[in-house]
PDB file of C-alpha atoms and ligand atoms in Angstrom:
ATOM      1  CA  MET Q   1     -28.328  17.597 -63.667  1.00  0.00           C
ATOM      2  CA  GLY Q   2     -28.364  17.143 -59.758  1.00  0.00           C
ATOM      3  CA  LEU Q   3     -28.989  19.877 -57.082  1.00  0.00           C
ATOM      4  CA  SER Q   4     -25.190  21.015 -55.969  1.00  0.00           C
ATOM      5  CA  PRO Q   5     -24.367  20.126 -52.801  1.00  0.00           C
ATOM      6  CA  TYR Q   6     -23.975  23.950 -51.926  1.00  0.00           C
ATOM      7  CA  VAL Q   7     -27.629  24.536 -51.942  1.00  0.00           C
ATOM      8  CA  PRO Q   8     -29.157  24.300 -48.193  1.00  0.00           C
ATOM      9  CA  LYS Q   9     -32.336  22.809 -47.411  1.00  0.00           C
ATOM     10  CA  PRO Q  10     -35.022  25.478 -45.964  1.00  0.00           C
ATOM     11  CA  VAL Q  11     -36.482  24.788 -42.964  1.00  0.00           C
ATOM     12  CA  LYS Q  12     -38.352  26.180 -39.537  1.00  0.00           C
ATOM     13  CA  ILE Q  13     -37.031  27.117 -36.500  1.00  0.00           C
ATOM     14  CA  VAL Q  14     -39.840  25.603 -34.302  1.00  0.00           C
ATOM     15  CA  ARG Q  15     -38.154  26.328 -31.382  1.00  0.00           C
ATOM     16  CA  ILE Q  16     -35.464  28.929 -29.288  1.00  0.00           C
ATOM     17  CA  LYS Q  17     -34.547  27.284 -26.166  1.00  0.00           C
ATOM     18  CA  GLU Q  18     -31.618  29.820 -23.633  1.00  0.00           C
ATOM     19  CA  GLU Q  19     -29.245  26.939 -22.769  1.00  0.00           C
ATOM     20  CA  THR Q  20     -26.829  29.611 -20.576  1.00  0.00           C
ATOM     21  CA  PRO Q  21     -26.018  32.451 -20.988  1.00  0.00           C
ATOM     22  CA  ASP Q  22     -24.673  32.559 -24.036  1.00  0.00           C
ATOM     23  CA  THR Q  23     -25.904  29.655 -25.172  1.00  0.00           C
ATOM     24  CA  LYS Q  24     -29.211  29.032 -28.025  1.00  0.00           C
ATOM     25  CA  THR Q  25     -30.546  25.039 -28.370  1.00  0.00           C
ATOM     26  CA  ILE Q  26     -32.369  25.902 -32.193  1.00  0.00           C
ATOM     27  CA  THR Q  27     -34.962  23.222 -32.602  1.00  0.00           C
ATOM     28  CA  ILE Q  28     -35.494  23.217 -36.508  1.00  0.00           C
ATOM     29  CA  GLY Q  29     -38.080  20.767 -38.427  1.00  0.00           C
ATOM     30  CA  PRO Q  30     -38.903  18.853 -39.846  1.00  0.00           C
ATOM     31  CA  LYS Q  31     -35.771  16.626 -39.914  1.00  0.00           C
ATOM     32  CA  PRO Q  32     -34.271  16.854 -43.767  1.00  0.00           C
ATOM     33  CA  PHE Q  33     -31.694  14.351 -43.454  1.00  0.00           C
ATOM     34  CA  ASP Q  34     -30.448  11.669 -40.890  1.00  0.00           C
ATOM     35  CA  PHE Q  35     -27.489  11.769 -39.624  1.00  0.00           C
ATOM     36  CA  THR Q  36     -25.010   9.418 -37.099  1.00  0.00           C
ATOM     37  CA  PRO Q  37     -23.994  10.719 -33.174  1.00  0.00           C
ATOM     38  CA  GLY Q  38     -21.154  13.428 -34.259  1.00  0.00           C
ATOM     39  CA  GLN Q  39     -21.895  14.816 -37.569  1.00  0.00           C
ATOM     40  CA  PHE Q  40     -22.443  18.066 -38.243  1.00  0.00           C
ATOM     41  CA  ALA Q  41     -24.337  20.377 -40.332  1.00  0.00           C
ATOM     42  CA  MET Q  42     -23.759  23.762 -41.583  1.00  0.00           C
ATOM     43  CA  VAL Q  43     -26.371  26.207 -40.861  1.00  0.00           C
ATOM     44  CA  THR Q  44     -27.128  29.239 -43.523  1.00  0.00           C
ATOM     45  CA  VAL Q  45     -28.769  31.972 -42.387  1.00  0.00           C
ATOM     46  CA  TYR Q  46     -30.052  34.029 -45.605  1.00  0.00           C
ATOM     47  CA  GLY Q  47     -28.613  37.664 -46.115  1.00  0.00           C
ATOM     48  CA  VAL Q  48     -25.395  36.939 -43.657  1.00  0.00           C
ATOM     49  CA  GLY Q  49     -24.024  33.426 -43.847  1.00  0.00           C
ATOM     50  CA  GLU Q  50     -23.353  30.239 -43.139  1.00  0.00           C
ATOM     51  CA  ALA Q  51     -21.314  28.038 -40.779  1.00  0.00           C
ATOM     52  CA  PRO Q  52     -20.688  24.926 -39.259  1.00  0.00           C
ATOM     53  CA  PHE Q  53     -22.576  23.476 -36.183  1.00  0.00           C
ATOM     54  CA  SER Q  54     -22.377  20.150 -34.360  1.00  0.00           C
ATOM     55  CA  ILE Q  55     -26.570  17.787 -34.875  1.00  0.00           C
ATOM     56  CA  CYS Q  56     -27.100  18.115 -31.166  1.00  0.00           C
ATOM     57  CA  SER Q  57     -30.473  15.839 -31.154  1.00  0.00           C
ATOM     58  CA  THR Q  58     -30.884  12.688 -30.767  1.00  0.00           C
ATOM     59  CA  PRO Q  59     -31.101  10.743 -34.442  1.00  0.00           C
ATOM     60  CA  SER Q  60     -34.477   9.026 -33.819  1.00  0.00           C
ATOM     61  CA  ASP Q  61     -35.748  12.900 -33.418  1.00  0.00           C
ATOM     62  CA  ASN Q  62     -38.048  13.841 -36.026  1.00  0.00           C
ATOM     63  CA  ASN Q  63     -36.769  17.599 -36.124  1.00  0.00           C
ATOM     64  CA  LEU Q  64     -32.805  18.644 -35.721  1.00  0.00           C
ATOM     65  CA  GLN Q  65     -31.014  21.051 -32.851  1.00  0.00           C
ATOM     66  CA  PHE Q  66     -28.240  22.315 -32.569  1.00  0.00           C
ATOM     67  CA  SER Q  67     -26.683  24.273 -29.637  1.00  0.00           C
ATOM     68  CA  ILE Q  68     -25.016  27.994 -30.657  1.00  0.00           C
ATOM     69  CA  ARG Q  69     -22.602  30.019 -28.816  1.00  0.00           C
ATOM     70  CA  LYS Q  70     -22.901  33.498 -29.891  1.00  0.00           C
ATOM     71  CA  MET Q  71     -19.552  34.430 -31.609  1.00  0.00           C
ATOM     72  CA  GLY Q  72     -20.053  36.474 -34.483  1.00  0.00           C
ATOM     73  CA  SER Q  73     -22.342  37.505 -37.193  1.00  0.00           C
ATOM     74  CA  VAL Q  74     -24.365  33.953 -38.493  1.00  0.00           C
ATOM     75  CA  THR Q  75     -24.204  32.997 -34.499  1.00  0.00           C
ATOM     76  CA  THR Q  76     -25.738  36.526 -33.944  1.00  0.00           C
ATOM     77  CA  ALA Q  77     -28.030  36.363 -36.678  1.00  0.00           C
ATOM     78  CA  ILE Q  78     -29.579  32.758 -35.222  1.00  0.00           C
ATOM     79  CA  HIS Q  79     -29.752  34.263 -31.189  1.00  0.00           C
ATOM     80  CA  GLU Q  80     -31.961  37.219 -32.894  1.00  0.00           C
ATOM     81  CA  ALA Q  81     -34.571  34.878 -35.030  1.00  0.00           C
ATOM     82  CA  SER Q  82     -37.717  33.693 -34.166  1.00  0.00           C
ATOM     83  CA  PRO Q  83     -39.877  30.391 -33.906  1.00  0.00           C
ATOM     84  CA  GLY Q  84     -41.403  30.163 -37.539  1.00  0.00           C
ATOM     85  CA  ASP Q  85     -38.795  31.682 -39.194  1.00  0.00           C
ATOM     86  CA  GLU Q  86     -37.179  29.784 -42.356  1.00  0.00           C
ATOM     87  CA  ILE Q  87     -33.138  28.814 -42.341  1.00  0.00           C
ATOM     88  CA  GLY Q  88     -31.066  26.838 -44.150  1.00  0.00           C
ATOM     89  CA  VAL Q  89     -29.780  23.724 -43.611  1.00  0.00           C
ATOM     90  CA  ARG Q  90     -26.953  21.278 -45.600  1.00  0.00           C
ATOM     91  CA  GLY Q  91     -25.488  18.173 -44.291  1.00  0.00           C
ATOM     92  CA  PRO Q  92     -24.796  15.958 -42.661  1.00  0.00           C
ATOM     93  CA  TYR Q  93     -21.275  15.786 -42.648  1.00  0.00           C
ATOM     94  CA  GLY Q  94     -17.817  14.197 -41.111  1.00  0.00           C
ATOM     95  CA  ARG Q  95     -17.588  11.248 -39.271  1.00  0.00           C
ATOM     96  CA  GLY Q  96     -18.878  10.818 -35.978  1.00  0.00           C
ATOM     97  CA  TRP Q  97     -18.462   8.737 -32.815  1.00  0.00           C
ATOM     98  CA  PRO Q  98     -17.719   4.548 -33.465  1.00  0.00           C
ATOM     99  CA  LEU Q  99     -20.819   3.175 -32.792  1.00  0.00           C
ATOM    100  CA  GLY Q 100     -19.605   0.086 -33.794  1.00  0.00           C
ATOM    101  CA  GLU Q 101     -17.052  -0.376 -31.563  1.00  0.00           C
ATOM    102  CA  MET Q 102     -18.978   0.665 -28.770  1.00  0.00           C
ATOM    103  CA  ARG Q 103     -21.579  -3.075 -28.993  1.00  0.00           C
ATOM    104  CA  ASN Q 104     -21.067  -4.055 -24.915  1.00  0.00           C
ATOM    105  CA  ARG Q 105     -18.532  -1.896 -24.116  1.00  0.00           C
ATOM    106  CA  ASP Q 106     -18.675   0.451 -21.040  1.00  0.00           C
ATOM    107  CA  ILE Q 107     -18.458   4.265 -22.782  1.00  0.00           C
ATOM    108  CA  LEU Q 108     -17.027   7.576 -20.922  1.00  0.00           C
ATOM    109  CA  LEU Q 109     -17.978  10.902 -22.419  1.00  0.00           C
ATOM    110  CA  VAL Q 110     -15.695  13.645 -21.254  1.00  0.00           C
ATOM    111  CA  GLY Q 111     -17.185  17.151 -22.144  1.00  0.00           C
ATOM    112  CA  GLY Q 112     -15.983  20.620 -22.095  1.00  0.00           C
ATOM    113  CA  GLY Q 113     -18.645  23.914 -22.207  1.00  0.00           C
ATOM    114  CA  ILE Q 114     -19.931  23.790 -25.695  1.00  0.00           C
ATOM    115  CA  GLY Q 115     -17.927  21.171 -26.123  1.00  0.00           C
ATOM    116  CA  PHE Q 116     -20.834  18.981 -24.455  1.00  0.00           C
ATOM    117  CA  ALA Q 117     -22.964  19.018 -27.988  1.00  0.00           C
ATOM    118  CA  PRO Q 118     -21.616  16.778 -29.871  1.00  0.00           C
ATOM    119  CA  LEU Q 119     -21.779  14.049 -27.464  1.00  0.00           C
ATOM    120  CA  ARG Q 120     -25.194  14.174 -26.296  1.00  0.00           C
ATOM    121  CA  PRO Q 121     -26.791  12.818 -29.397  1.00  0.00           C
ATOM    122  CA  LEU Q 122     -24.182  10.372 -28.057  1.00  0.00           C
ATOM    123  CA  LEU Q 123     -25.188   9.830 -24.742  1.00  0.00           C
ATOM    124  CA  LEU Q 124     -29.189   9.980 -25.863  1.00  0.00           C
ATOM    125  CA  HIS Q 125     -28.930   7.219 -28.641  1.00  0.00           C
ATOM    126  CA  LEU Q 126     -26.941   4.945 -26.396  1.00  0.00           C
ATOM    127  CA  LEU Q 127     -29.737   5.716 -23.837  1.00  0.00           C
ATOM    128  CA  GLU Q 128     -32.546   4.498 -26.642  1.00  0.00           C
ATOM    129  CA  ASN Q 129     -30.366   1.569 -27.163  1.00  0.00           C
ATOM    130  CA  SER Q 130     -28.908   0.787 -23.668  1.00  0.00           C
ATOM    131  CA  ASN Q 131     -29.220  -2.917 -24.052  1.00  0.00           C
ATOM    132  CA  LYS Q 132     -26.416  -3.076 -26.650  1.00  0.00           C
ATOM    133  CA  TYR Q 133     -23.958  -1.058 -24.125  1.00  0.00           C
ATOM    134  CA  GLY Q 134     -22.346  -1.267 -21.096  1.00  0.00           C
ATOM    135  CA  ARG Q 135     -22.104   1.242 -18.346  1.00  0.00           C
ATOM    136  CA  ILE Q 136     -21.790   5.134 -19.516  1.00  0.00           C
ATOM    137  CA  ALA Q 137     -20.532   7.497 -17.626  1.00  0.00           C
ATOM    138  CA  VAL Q 138     -19.926  10.698 -18.038  1.00  0.00           C
ATOM    139  CA  CYS Q 139     -17.570  13.380 -16.580  1.00  0.00           C
ATOM    140  CA  TYR Q 140     -18.500  16.902 -17.653  1.00  0.00           C
ATOM    141  CA  GLY Q 141     -16.845  20.502 -16.687  1.00  0.00           C
ATOM    142  CA  ALA Q 142     -17.574  24.433 -17.835  1.00  0.00           C
ATOM    143  CA  ARG Q 143     -15.815  27.740 -16.484  1.00  0.00           C
ATOM    144  CA  SER Q 144     -18.979  28.315 -14.070  1.00  0.00           C
ATOM    145  CA  PRO Q 145     -22.455  26.720 -13.116  1.00  0.00           C
ATOM    146  CA  SER Q 146     -24.166  28.234 -15.102  1.00  0.00           C
ATOM    147  CA  LEU Q 147     -22.483  27.471 -18.249  1.00  0.00           C
ATOM    148  CA  LEU Q 148     -23.165  23.930 -17.550  1.00  0.00           C
ATOM    149  CA  MET Q 149     -25.407  22.877 -21.089  1.00  0.00           C
ATOM    150  CA  TYR Q 150     -27.980  20.374 -20.623  1.00  0.00           C
ATOM    151  CA  ARG Q 151     -28.623  20.976 -17.014  1.00  0.00           C
ATOM    152  CA  ASP Q 152     -32.860  20.246 -17.043  1.00  0.00           C
ATOM    153  CA  GLU Q 153     -31.718  16.673 -17.941  1.00  0.00           C
ATOM    154  CA  PHE Q 154     -29.008  15.628 -15.537  1.00  0.00           C
ATOM    155  CA  GLY Q 155     -31.265  14.523 -13.051  1.00  0.00           C
ATOM    156  CA  GLU Q 156     -33.460  12.001 -16.132  1.00  0.00           C
ATOM    157  CA  TRP Q 157     -29.690  10.984 -17.353  1.00  0.00           C
ATOM    158  CA  MET Q 158     -29.019   9.785 -13.810  1.00  0.00           C
ATOM    159  CA  GLU Q 159     -32.050   7.825 -13.466  1.00  0.00           C
ATOM    160  CA  ARG Q 160     -31.742   6.106 -16.639  1.00  0.00           C
ATOM    161  CA  GLY Q 161     -28.628   4.557 -15.969  1.00  0.00           C
ATOM    162  CA  VAL Q 162     -25.832   7.263 -16.333  1.00  0.00           C
ATOM    163  CA  GLU Q 163     -22.461   8.397 -13.486  1.00  0.00           C
ATOM    164  CA  LEU Q 164     -22.475  11.927 -13.778  1.00  0.00           C
ATOM    165  CA  TYR Q 165     -19.764  13.775 -12.598  1.00  0.00           C
ATOM    166  CA  LEU Q 166     -19.270  17.528 -13.342  1.00  0.00           C
ATOM    167  CA  THR Q 167     -17.203  19.937 -12.456  1.00  0.00           C
ATOM    168  CA  VAL Q 168     -16.592  24.218 -12.486  1.00  0.00           C
ATOM    169  CA  ASP Q 169     -13.594  26.202 -12.358  1.00  0.00           C
ATOM    170  CA  VAL Q 170     -15.394  28.859 -10.646  1.00  0.00           C
ATOM    171  CA  GLY Q 171     -18.388  28.030  -8.185  1.00  0.00           C
ATOM    172  CA  GLU Q 172     -20.925  30.884  -7.982  1.00  0.00           C
ATOM    173  CA  GLY Q 173     -24.498  30.470  -6.337  1.00  0.00           C
ATOM    174  CA  ASP Q 174     -25.759  27.536  -4.528  1.00  0.00           C
ATOM    175  CA  TRP Q 175     -22.982  25.201  -6.221  1.00  0.00           C
ATOM    176  CA  LYS Q 176     -21.938  22.148  -4.012  1.00  0.00           C
ATOM    177  CA  GLY Q 177     -20.112  20.704  -6.649  1.00  0.00           C
ATOM    178  CA  ASN Q 178     -16.471  19.631  -7.468  1.00  0.00           C
ATOM    179  CA  VAL Q 179     -14.740  22.541  -8.228  1.00  0.00           C
ATOM    180  CA  GLY Q 180     -11.251  21.699 -11.071  1.00  0.00           C
ATOM    181  CA  VAL Q 181     -10.854  21.240 -14.652  1.00  0.00           C
ATOM    182  CA  VAL Q 182     -12.719  18.570 -15.901  1.00  0.00           C
ATOM    183  CA  THR Q 183      -9.091  16.396 -15.476  1.00  0.00           C
ATOM    184  CA  THR Q 184      -9.775  16.177 -11.869  1.00  0.00           C
ATOM    185  CA  ILE Q 185     -12.714  14.351 -12.108  1.00  0.00           C
ATOM    186  CA  LEU Q 186     -11.776  11.990 -14.753  1.00  0.00           C
ATOM    187  CA  ASP Q 187     -10.813   8.969 -11.997  1.00  0.00           C
ATOM    188  CA  LYS Q 188     -14.452   9.169 -10.542  1.00  0.00           C
ATOM    189  CA  PRO Q 189     -16.216   6.306 -13.170  1.00  0.00           C
ATOM    190  CA  ASN Q 190     -16.073   2.649 -12.107  1.00  0.00           C
ATOM    191  CA  LEU Q 191     -15.274   1.392 -15.373  1.00  0.00           C
ATOM    192  CA  ASN Q 192     -13.632  -1.231 -16.907  1.00  0.00           C
ATOM    193  CA  LYS Q 193     -10.728   1.166 -17.995  1.00  0.00           C
ATOM    194  CA  ALA Q 194      -9.162  -1.022 -20.356  1.00  0.00           C
ATOM    195  CA  GLU Q 195     -12.344  -1.797 -22.357  1.00  0.00           C
ATOM    196  CA  THR Q 196     -14.362   1.300 -22.223  1.00  0.00           C
ATOM    197  CA  ILE Q 197     -14.416   3.843 -25.088  1.00  0.00           C
ATOM    198  CA  VAL Q 198     -13.973   7.533 -24.391  1.00  0.00           C
ATOM    199  CA  CYS Q 199     -15.429  10.220 -26.178  1.00  0.00           C
ATOM    200  CA  THR Q 200     -14.512  14.264 -25.749  1.00  0.00           C
ATOM    201  CA  CYS Q 201     -15.092  17.118 -26.697  1.00  0.00           C
ATOM    202  CA  GLY Q 202     -14.028  20.940 -25.514  1.00  0.00           C
ATOM    203  CA  PRO Q 203     -11.367  23.427 -26.235  1.00  0.00           C
ATOM    204  CA  PRO Q 204      -8.519  22.156 -27.521  1.00  0.00           C
ATOM    205  CA  VAL Q 205      -6.504  22.617 -23.884  1.00  0.00           C
ATOM    206  CA  MET Q 206      -8.618  20.600 -22.407  1.00  0.00           C
ATOM    207  CA  ILE Q 207      -9.141  17.878 -25.140  1.00  0.00           C
ATOM    208  CA  LYS Q 208      -4.453  17.729 -24.601  1.00  0.00           C
ATOM    209  CA  PHE Q 209      -4.663  17.001 -20.971  1.00  0.00           C
ATOM    210  CA  VAL Q 210      -7.638  15.041 -20.868  1.00  0.00           C
ATOM    211  CA  LEU Q 211      -6.082  12.671 -23.631  1.00  0.00           C
ATOM    212  CA  LYS Q 212      -2.592  12.875 -21.391  1.00  0.00           C
ATOM    213  CA  LYS Q 213      -4.789  11.878 -18.312  1.00  0.00           C
ATOM    214  CA  LEU Q 214      -6.867   9.235 -19.578  1.00  0.00           C
ATOM    215  CA  VAL Q 215      -3.885   7.040 -20.731  1.00  0.00           C
ATOM    216  CA  GLU Q 216      -1.687   7.959 -17.521  1.00  0.00           C
ATOM    217  CA  LEU Q 217      -5.794   6.441 -15.495  1.00  0.00           C
ATOM    218  CA  GLY Q 218      -5.243   3.313 -17.857  1.00  0.00           C
ATOM    219  CA  TYR Q 219      -7.400   4.017 -20.431  1.00  0.00           C
ATOM    220  CA  SER Q 220      -6.057   2.699 -23.984  1.00  0.00           C
ATOM    221  CA  GLU Q 221      -5.159   4.652 -26.554  1.00  0.00           C
ATOM    222  CA  GLU Q 222      -6.507   2.723 -29.178  1.00  0.00           C
ATOM    223  CA  ASN Q 223      -9.951   3.608 -27.399  1.00  0.00           C
ATOM    224  CA  ILE Q 224     -10.005   6.681 -27.042  1.00  0.00           C
ATOM    225  CA  TYR Q 225     -11.476   9.368 -29.723  1.00  0.00           C
ATOM    226  CA  ALA Q 226     -11.877  13.474 -29.319  1.00  0.00           C
ATOM    227  CA  SER Q 227     -13.818  15.047 -31.948  1.00  0.00           C
ATOM    228  CA  LEU Q 228     -11.676  18.596 -32.835  1.00  0.00           C
ATOM    229  CA  GLU Q 229     -13.079  21.637 -34.695  1.00  0.00           C
ATOM    230  CA  SER Q 230     -11.225  23.682 -37.344  1.00  0.00           C
ATOM    231  CA  LYS Q 231     -12.697  26.809 -39.588  1.00  0.00           C
ATOM    232  CA  MET Q 232     -14.479  25.752 -41.958  1.00  0.00           C
ATOM    233  CA  ARG Q 233     -16.145  26.350 -45.594  1.00  0.00           C
ATOM    234  CA  CYS Q 234     -17.658  24.295 -47.680  1.00  0.00           C
ATOM    235  CA  GLY Q 235     -17.721  20.904 -45.345  1.00  0.00           C
ATOM    236  CA  ILE Q 236     -17.696  18.512 -47.504  1.00  0.00           C
ATOM    237  CA  GLY Q 237     -13.848  18.364 -48.700  1.00  0.00           C
ATOM    238  CA  LYS Q 238     -13.593  20.690 -51.484  1.00  0.00           C
ATOM    239  CA  CYS Q 239     -12.297  24.072 -49.982  1.00  0.00           C
ATOM    240  CA  GLY Q 240      -9.260  22.701 -48.612  1.00  0.00           C
ATOM    241  CA  HIS Q 241     -10.009  25.841 -45.363  1.00  0.00           C
ATOM    242  CA  CYS Q 242      -9.769  22.750 -42.920  1.00  0.00           C
ATOM    243  CA  HIS Q 243      -7.162  20.869 -44.221  1.00  0.00           C
ATOM    244  CA  PHE Q 244      -4.282  19.600 -42.452  1.00  0.00           C
ATOM    245  CA  GLY Q 245      -1.183  17.265 -42.747  1.00  0.00           C
ATOM    246  CA  GLY Q 246      -3.265  15.326 -45.267  1.00  0.00           C
ATOM    247  CA  LYS Q 247      -6.581  15.331 -43.816  1.00  0.00           C
ATOM    248  CA  HIS Q 248     -10.011  17.405 -43.764  1.00  0.00           C
ATOM    249  CA  VAL Q 249     -11.727  17.733 -41.148  1.00  0.00           C
ATOM    250  CA  CYS Q 250     -14.826  18.163 -42.243  1.00  0.00           C
ATOM    251  CA  VAL Q 251     -14.372  14.311 -43.472  1.00  0.00           C
ATOM    252  CA  ASP Q 252     -12.203  12.316 -41.871  1.00  0.00           C
ATOM    253  CA  GLY Q 253     -13.300  13.866 -38.654  1.00  0.00           C
ATOM    254  CA  PRO Q 254     -14.349  15.860 -36.738  1.00  0.00           C
ATOM    255  CA  VAL Q 255     -14.008  12.777 -34.815  1.00  0.00           C
ATOM    256  CA  PHE Q 256      -9.970  10.945 -34.474  1.00  0.00           C
ATOM    257  CA  ARG Q 257      -8.980   8.015 -33.007  1.00  0.00           C
ATOM    258  CA  TYR Q 258      -5.925   8.857 -30.243  1.00  0.00           C
ATOM    259  CA  ASP Q 259      -3.701   7.334 -32.795  1.00  0.00           C
ATOM    260  CA  GLU Q 260      -4.744   9.487 -35.432  1.00  0.00           C
ATOM    261  CA  ILE Q 261      -4.712  12.821 -33.429  1.00  0.00           C
ATOM    262  CA  MET Q 262      -1.333  12.131 -32.535  1.00  0.00           C
ATOM    263  CA  GLU Q 263      -0.223  12.247 -36.356  1.00  0.00           C
ATOM    264  CA  LEU Q 264      -1.910  15.418 -37.070  1.00  0.00           C
ATOM    265  CA  PRO Q 265       0.281  19.127 -37.498  1.00  0.00           C
ATOM    266  CA  ARG Q 266      -0.059  22.091 -35.304  1.00  0.00           C
ATOM    267  CA  GLY Q 267      -2.699  24.348 -36.329  1.00  0.00           C
ATOM    268  CA  ILE Q 268      -5.059  21.575 -35.722  1.00  0.00           C
ATOM    269  CA  SER Q 269      -3.507  18.931 -33.134  1.00  0.00           C
ATOM    270  CA  PRO Q 270      -4.589  20.214 -29.860  1.00  0.00           C
ATOM    271  CA  PHE Q 271      -0.688  18.917 -28.760  1.00  0.00           C
TER     272      PHE Q 271
HETATM  273  C1  FAD M   1     -17.077  20.867 -37.040  1.00  0.00           C
HETATM  274  C2  FAD M   1     -17.564  21.767 -36.014  1.00  0.00           C
HETATM  275  C3  FAD M   1     -18.984  22.006 -35.359  1.00  0.00           C
HETATM  276  C4  FAD M   1     -19.197  23.126 -34.316  1.00  0.00           C
HETATM  277  N1  FAD M   1     -19.972  23.121 -33.746  1.00  0.00           N
HETATM  278  C5  FAD M   1     -20.209  23.909 -32.831  1.00  0.00           C
HETATM  279  C6  FAD M   1     -21.986  23.650 -32.420  1.00  0.00           C
HETATM  280  O1  FAD M   1     -22.113  22.934 -31.924  1.00  0.00           O
HETATM  281  N2  FAD M   1     -22.032  24.982 -31.347  1.00  0.00           N
HETATM  282  C7  FAD M   1     -21.124  26.113 -31.483  1.00  0.00           C
HETATM  283  O2  FAD M   1     -21.956  27.359 -30.907  1.00  0.00           O
HETATM  284  N3  FAD M   1     -19.991  26.573 -32.407  1.00  0.00           N
HETATM  285  C8  FAD M   1     -19.981  25.704 -33.311  1.00  0.00           C
HETATM  286  N4  FAD M   1     -18.897  25.072 -34.003  1.00  0.00           N
HETATM  287  C9  FAD M   1     -18.254  26.488 -34.311  1.00  0.00           C
HETATM  288  C10 FAD M   1     -18.967  27.405 -35.025  1.00  0.00           C
HETATM  289  O3  FAD M   1     -19.429  27.137 -36.221  1.00  0.00           O
HETATM  290  C11 FAD M   1     -18.598  29.024 -34.899  1.00  0.00           C
HETATM  291  O4  FAD M   1     -18.680  29.101 -33.422  1.00  0.00           O
HETATM  292  C12 FAD M   1     -18.974  29.699 -36.298  1.00  0.00           C
HETATM  293  O5  FAD M   1     -18.995  29.402 -38.304  1.00  0.00           O
HETATM  294  C13 FAD M   1     -18.859  31.126 -35.799  1.00  0.00           C
HETATM  295  O6  FAD M   1     -19.864  31.724 -37.002  1.00  0.00           O
HETATM  296  P1  FAD M   1     -20.110  33.373 -37.341  1.00  0.00           P
HETATM  297  O7  FAD M   1     -20.375  33.866 -38.539  1.00  0.00           O
HETATM  298  O8  FAD M   1     -21.098  33.713 -35.392  1.00  0.00           O
HETATM  299  O9  FAD M   1     -18.966  33.950 -35.980  1.00  0.00           O
HETATM  300  P2  FAD M   1     -17.488  34.983 -37.311  1.00  0.00           P
HETATM  301  O10 FAD M   1     -17.874  36.041 -37.830  1.00  0.00           O
HETATM  302  O11 FAD M   1     -17.303  33.983 -38.426  1.00  0.00           O
HETATM  303  O12 FAD M   1     -16.410  34.779 -36.413  1.00  0.00           O
HETATM  304  C14 FAD M   1     -16.447  35.454 -34.663  1.00  0.00           C
HETATM  305  C15 FAD M   1     -15.254  35.237 -33.853  1.00  0.00           C
HETATM  306  O13 FAD M   1     -15.030  33.486 -34.014  1.00  0.00           O
HETATM  307  C16 FAD M   1     -14.144  32.657 -34.235  1.00  0.00           C
HETATM  308  N5  FAD M   1     -14.703  31.171 -34.860  1.00  0.00           N
HETATM  309  C17 FAD M   1     -15.402  31.211 -36.531  1.00  0.00           C
HETATM  310  N6  FAD M   1     -15.290  29.862 -36.658  1.00  0.00           N
HETATM  311  C18 FAD M   1     -14.663  29.195 -35.404  1.00  0.00           C
HETATM  312  C19 FAD M   1     -14.157  27.361 -35.021  1.00  0.00           C
HETATM  313  N7  FAD M   1     -14.552  26.517 -36.287  1.00  0.00           N
HETATM  314  N8  FAD M   1     -13.723  28.028 -33.932  1.00  0.00           N
HETATM  315  C20 FAD M   1     -13.415  28.836 -33.298  1.00  0.00           C
HETATM  316  N9  FAD M   1     -13.437  29.716 -33.612  1.00  0.00           N
HETATM  317  C21 FAD M   1     -14.187  30.387 -34.407  1.00  0.00           C
HETATM  318  C22 FAD M   1     -13.064  33.909 -35.621  1.00  0.00           C
HETATM  319  O14 FAD M   1     -11.973  33.865 -35.020  1.00  0.00           O
HETATM  320  C23 FAD M   1     -13.957  35.086 -34.557  1.00  0.00           C
HETATM  321  O15 FAD M   1     -13.403  35.417 -33.892  1.00  0.00           O
HETATM  322  C24 FAD M   1     -18.390  24.144 -34.866  1.00  0.00           C
HETATM  323  C25 FAD M   1     -17.502  24.275 -35.610  1.00  0.00           C
HETATM  324  C26 FAD M   1     -16.694  23.266 -36.280  1.00  0.00           C
HETATM  325  C27 FAD M   1     -15.426  23.212 -37.400  1.00  0.00           C
HETATM  326  S1  FES M   2     -14.099  22.686 -44.991  1.00  0.00           S
HETATM  327 FE1  FES M   2     -13.797  22.918 -47.275  1.00  0.00          FE
HETATM  328  S2  FES M   2     -12.750  21.118 -47.391  1.00  0.00           S
HETATM  329 FE2  FES M   2     -13.208  20.974 -45.043  1.00  0.00          FE
END
């Protein structure tokens, strides 16, 4: 008889990095499974519990990374862990970003706060395979400059050809960039809008206004995808915790296309 799908694989924490004042990026390894950008995994802290997190490293990395914001018991336990500690991980789960649709197309990534976590593996994968894709633009916003994740990578992304537009709700310190919500910079990328594939992730209210604005700007509904979040327990379509209007977010999502999002009921739909 095979092992239960609920049994996590033991892995060691290799590194922990302070990403923002409330978020740490943990590196675990060696990677116990392959994945595609946009998928998530269930992370177990023994004796505390488990929770779903987007995998934020590139699929070509031998380790896995997660950027984790401190919320409750599991995330606090992860924030208190140290390199060398053992945790459990099972996955990969869910439907990731539509890589097949992106071939030879321009791509726009729109992130809000910690919502950039599932977009980072996509961005890194696109950069590693840039001959297969068109231009890449990123619009990324956070409440304040210190809450922008992956700041130490921005320079390298731009050197590798990414058009990067940043914004914050409230400027602080020596911030000289745009101030305003992320919809205020969506008109900046110089892309072939009708053909561009757009991938977005962030708080539900951000996703709602981003989707509306994208359509207003001329992006095609059929090319817009968003990663949605819901409460989850099993991660494999069995427990019903993430079941909305005939869809399991853990299996049918977390990435949904615009038309699928429009059909989702209240409770999961950002509208
Ligand atoms: C597919 C998916 C991917 C995710 N990716 C990430 C990620 O990359 N980084 C990250 O930091 N978090 C991510 N989350 C959210 C993360 O799973 C929750 O923050 C975590 O479960 C909280 O666990 P806890 O035991 O620390 O807190 P709990 O004690 O369970 O809860 C603390 C507080 O957080 C709220 N909460 C719990 N789960 C969620 C949720 N899914 N959405 C919104 N609020 C929640 C609770 O209502 C409560 O108010 C993701 C969730 C899903 C479903
Ligand atoms: S989390 Fe159990 S069905 Fe989706």
